[in-house]
Coordinates of C-alpha atoms in Angstrom, one line a residue:
M1 CA 116.9 96.6 92.4
P2 CA 120.3 98.3 92.1
K3 CA 121.9 99.6 95.3
T4 CA 121.0 103.3 95.9
L5 CA 123.6 105.6 97.4
D6 CA 122.9 108.6 99.6
G7 CA 121.6 111.5 97.4
Q8 CA 120.3 109.0 94.8
L9 CA 116.8 107.9 93.8
T10 CA 116.2 104.5 92.1
M11 CA 113.2 104.4 89.9
E12 CA 111.5 101.4 88.3
K13 CA 108.5 101.4 85.9
T14 CA 106.1 98.5 85.4
P15 CA 102.5 99.4 84.4
S16 CA 101.0 96.0 85.5
Y17 CA 101.9 96.5 89.1
F18 CA 98.9 98.8 89.7
V19 CA 96.5 96.0 88.6
T20 CA 98.3 93.0 90.1
N21 CA 96.7 91.9 93.4
E22 CA 99.9 90.6 94.9
A23 CA 102.0 93.7 94.1
P24 CA 101.2 96.1 97.0
K25 CA 101.9 93.5 99.6
R26 CA 105.2 92.5 98.0
I27 CA 106.4 96.0 97.5
H28 CA 105.4 97.0 101.0
S29 CA 107.4 94.1 102.5
M30 CA 110.4 95.2 100.4
A31 CA 110.2 99.0 101.1
K32 CA 107.3 100.3 103.0
D33 CA 108.4 104.0 102.7
I34 CA 108.6 103.8 98.9
K35 CA 107.0 106.6 96.8
L36 CA 104.6 105.4 94.1
I37 CA 103.6 107.3 90.9
V38 CA 100.6 106.2 88.9
V39 CA 99.7 107.7 85.5
V40 CA 96.0 107.5 84.8
R41 CA 93.9 108.6 81.8
N42 CA 90.3 108.6 80.8
P43 CA 89.5 104.8 81.1
V44 CA 87.4 104.8 77.9
T45 CA 90.3 106.2 75.8
R46 CA 92.7 103.9 77.7
A47 CA 90.6 100.8 76.8
I48 CA 90.5 101.8 73.1
S49 CA 94.3 102.5 73.2
D50 CA 94.9 99.1 74.8
Y51 CA 92.8 97.4 72.1
T52 CA 94.7 99.3 69.3
Q53 CA 98.0 98.1 70.7
T54 CA 96.8 94.4 70.7
L55 CA 95.3 94.8 67.3
S56 CA 98.7 95.9 65.9
K57 CA 100.2 92.6 67.1
K58 CA 97.1 90.4 66.4
P59 CA 95.1 91.7 63.5
E60 CA 92.8 88.7 63.6
I61 CA 91.2 89.5 67.0
P62 CA 87.5 90.4 67.1
T63 CA 86.3 94.0 66.9
F64 CA 86.4 96.2 70.0
E65 CA 82.6 96.2 70.1
V66 CA 82.5 92.3 70.3
L67 CA 85.1 92.1 73.1
A68 CA 83.6 95.0 75.2
F69 CA 80.2 93.4 75.7
K70 CA 79.0 90.2 77.5
N71 CA 75.6 90.9 75.9
R72 CA 75.4 93.8 73.3
T73 CA 71.6 93.8 73.2
L74 CA 71.3 94.2 77.0
G75 CA 74.3 96.5 77.0
L76 CA 76.2 94.4 79.5
I77 CA 79.9 95.4 79.6
D78 CA 82.4 92.6 80.0
A79 CA 84.4 93.8 83.0
S80 CA 86.6 90.7 82.9
W81 CA 88.2 91.8 79.6
S82 CA 91.6 93.3 80.7
A83 CA 91.2 96.4 78.5
I84 CA 88.1 97.3 80.4
R85 CA 89.1 96.0 83.9
I86 CA 92.4 98.0 84.1
G87 CA 90.4 101.3 83.8
I88 CA 88.4 100.5 87.0
Y89 CA 91.0 102.5 88.9
A90 CA 89.0 102.7 92.2
L91 CA 89.0 98.9 92.5
H92 CA 92.8 98.7 92.1
L93 CA 93.5 101.6 94.4
E94 CA 91.5 100.0 97.2
N95 CA 94.0 97.2 97.2
W96 CA 97.0 99.6 97.4
L97 CA 95.5 101.7 100.2
Q98 CA 95.5 98.6 102.4
Y99 CA 99.3 98.9 102.4
F100 CA 100.2 102.5 101.6
P101 CA 98.9 105.9 102.8
L102 CA 97.6 108.2 100.0
S103 CA 100.4 110.6 100.9
Q104 CA 102.9 108.1 99.3
I105 CA 101.1 107.9 96.0
L106 CA 101.1 110.6 93.3
F107 CA 98.5 110.4 90.5
V108 CA 99.6 111.9 87.3
S109 CA 97.0 112.9 84.7
G110 CA 97.8 111.3 81.3
E111 CA 95.8 114.0 79.6
R112 CA 97.6 116.9 81.3
L113 CA 100.9 115.1 80.7
I114 CA 100.3 115.7 77.0
V115 CA 99.1 119.3 77.1
D116 CA 101.3 120.5 80.0
P117 CA 104.2 118.1 80.5
A118 CA 106.3 120.6 82.4
G119 CA 103.4 121.2 84.9
E120 CA 102.9 117.5 85.6
M121 CA 106.7 117.0 85.8
A122 CA 106.9 119.8 88.4
K123 CA 104.4 117.9 90.6
V124 CA 106.5 114.7 90.2
Q125 CA 109.8 116.5 91.1
D126 CA 108.1 118.1 94.2
F127 CA 106.6 114.7 95.2
L128 CA 110.1 113.1 95.0
G129 CA 111.7 116.0 96.9
L130 CA 113.8 117.0 93.9
K131 CA 114.7 120.4 92.6
R132 CA 112.6 121.4 89.6
V133 CA 115.3 120.7 87.0
V134 CA 112.9 119.6 84.2
T135 CA 110.9 122.6 82.9
E136 CA 109.1 123.9 79.8
K137 CA 112.4 124.3 77.9
H138 CA 112.9 120.5 78.0
F139 CA 109.8 119.8 75.9
Y140 CA 108.6 120.3 72.4
F141 CA 105.3 119.0 70.9
N142 CA 105.5 116.5 68.1
K143 CA 102.5 117.1 65.9
T144 CA 102.9 113.8 64.0
K145 CA 102.8 111.7 67.2
G146 CA 100.5 114.0 69.1
F147 CA 102.8 113.8 72.1
P148 CA 105.5 116.0 73.7
C149 CA 109.1 115.0 73.2
L150 CA 112.0 115.5 75.6
K151 CA 115.0 117.5 74.6
K152 CA 118.2 118.7 76.2
P153 CA 118.3 122.5 75.8
E154 CA 122.1 122.5 76.5
D155 CA 123.1 120.4 73.5
S156 CA 121.9 119.8 69.9
S157 CA 121.2 116.0 70.3
A158 CA 118.0 114.7 68.8
P159 CA 114.9 115.0 71.0
R160 CA 113.7 111.8 72.6
C161 CA 110.2 110.9 71.5
L162 CA 107.9 108.0 72.4
G163 CA 108.4 104.8 70.4
K164 CA 106.4 103.3 67.5
S165 CA 103.9 101.7 69.9
K166 CA 102.7 105.1 71.0
G167 CA 100.5 107.5 69.1
R168 CA 98.8 104.9 66.9
T169 CA 95.6 106.0 65.2
H170 CA 92.6 104.4 67.0
P171 CA 90.1 102.5 65.0
R172 CA 86.6 104.0 64.7
I173 CA 84.4 102.7 67.5
D174 CA 80.6 102.8 67.4
P175 CA 79.5 106.0 69.3
D176 CA 76.8 104.0 71.1
V177 CA 79.5 101.7 72.5
I178 CA 81.5 104.7 73.7
H179 CA 78.4 106.1 75.3
R180 CA 77.7 102.8 77.1
L181 CA 81.3 102.6 78.3
R182 CA 81.2 106.1 79.7
K183 CA 78.0 105.2 81.7
F184 CA 79.8 102.1 82.9
Y185 CA 82.9 103.9 84.1
K186 CA 81.2 107.0 85.6
P187 CA 80.4 105.6 89.1
F188 CA 83.9 104.1 89.3
N189 CA 85.5 107.4 88.2
M190 CA 83.5 109.3 90.9
M191 CA 84.7 106.8 93.5
F192 CA 88.3 107.3 92.3
Y193 CA 88.0 111.1 92.5
Q194 CA 86.7 110.8 96.0
M195 CA 89.4 108.3 97.1
T196 CA 92.3 110.5 95.6
G197 CA 90.8 113.9 96.3
Q198 CA 91.5 114.8 92.7
D199 CA 88.9 115.5 89.9
F200 CA 90.4 114.3 86.6
R201 CA 87.4 115.9 84.8
W202 CA 86.9 112.9 82.4
E203 CA 83.2 113.6 82.3
Q204 CA 83.6 117.2 81.3
E205 CA 86.1 116.2 78.7
E206 CA 83.6 113.8 77.2
G207 CA 80.7 116.2 77.4
G208 CA 82.6 118.7 75.3
K209 CA 82.9 116.2 72.4

């Protein structure tokens, strides 16, 4: 990590930390007062997005339906498949709470980050003890991508949008598979809401579809 001067914050982003068993202990031994930010989204959508990303690099992989089940007839979900396992957030959080208090962790809603990026960024800035510099005027919604882009209101430079790997069209997944995945994740989601004290409303979101 680079040296941090007074009045500066050093940030580093690695999504795999949250699901790596050794990470909390190592990070705690390096800087126990560190502030942690975790972006989470509906684990069903997250699993399909994960698969879509892999599919773009390896078009020969089996279908999502084949990979998601240990036994399709019995409806047994294969929780050892990383695309599924990563979305069991309660399991990973349990590991982190052995080393860090909840007050040092901010959970950002991936869904709200798309529909209200300024609102979620306000929470991030408050959590880090920063002035609310990034506001509504710094975002515009890119309809092609389906994501907000970041812009600098003070100059005319091109807005910064997410790269090619984001916003890919998801393959069509059998609705029965999605239903079974929702049932699989529901108890873990409830546990996660309880642990964080936040309701991410993933069940309501699904019920409305």
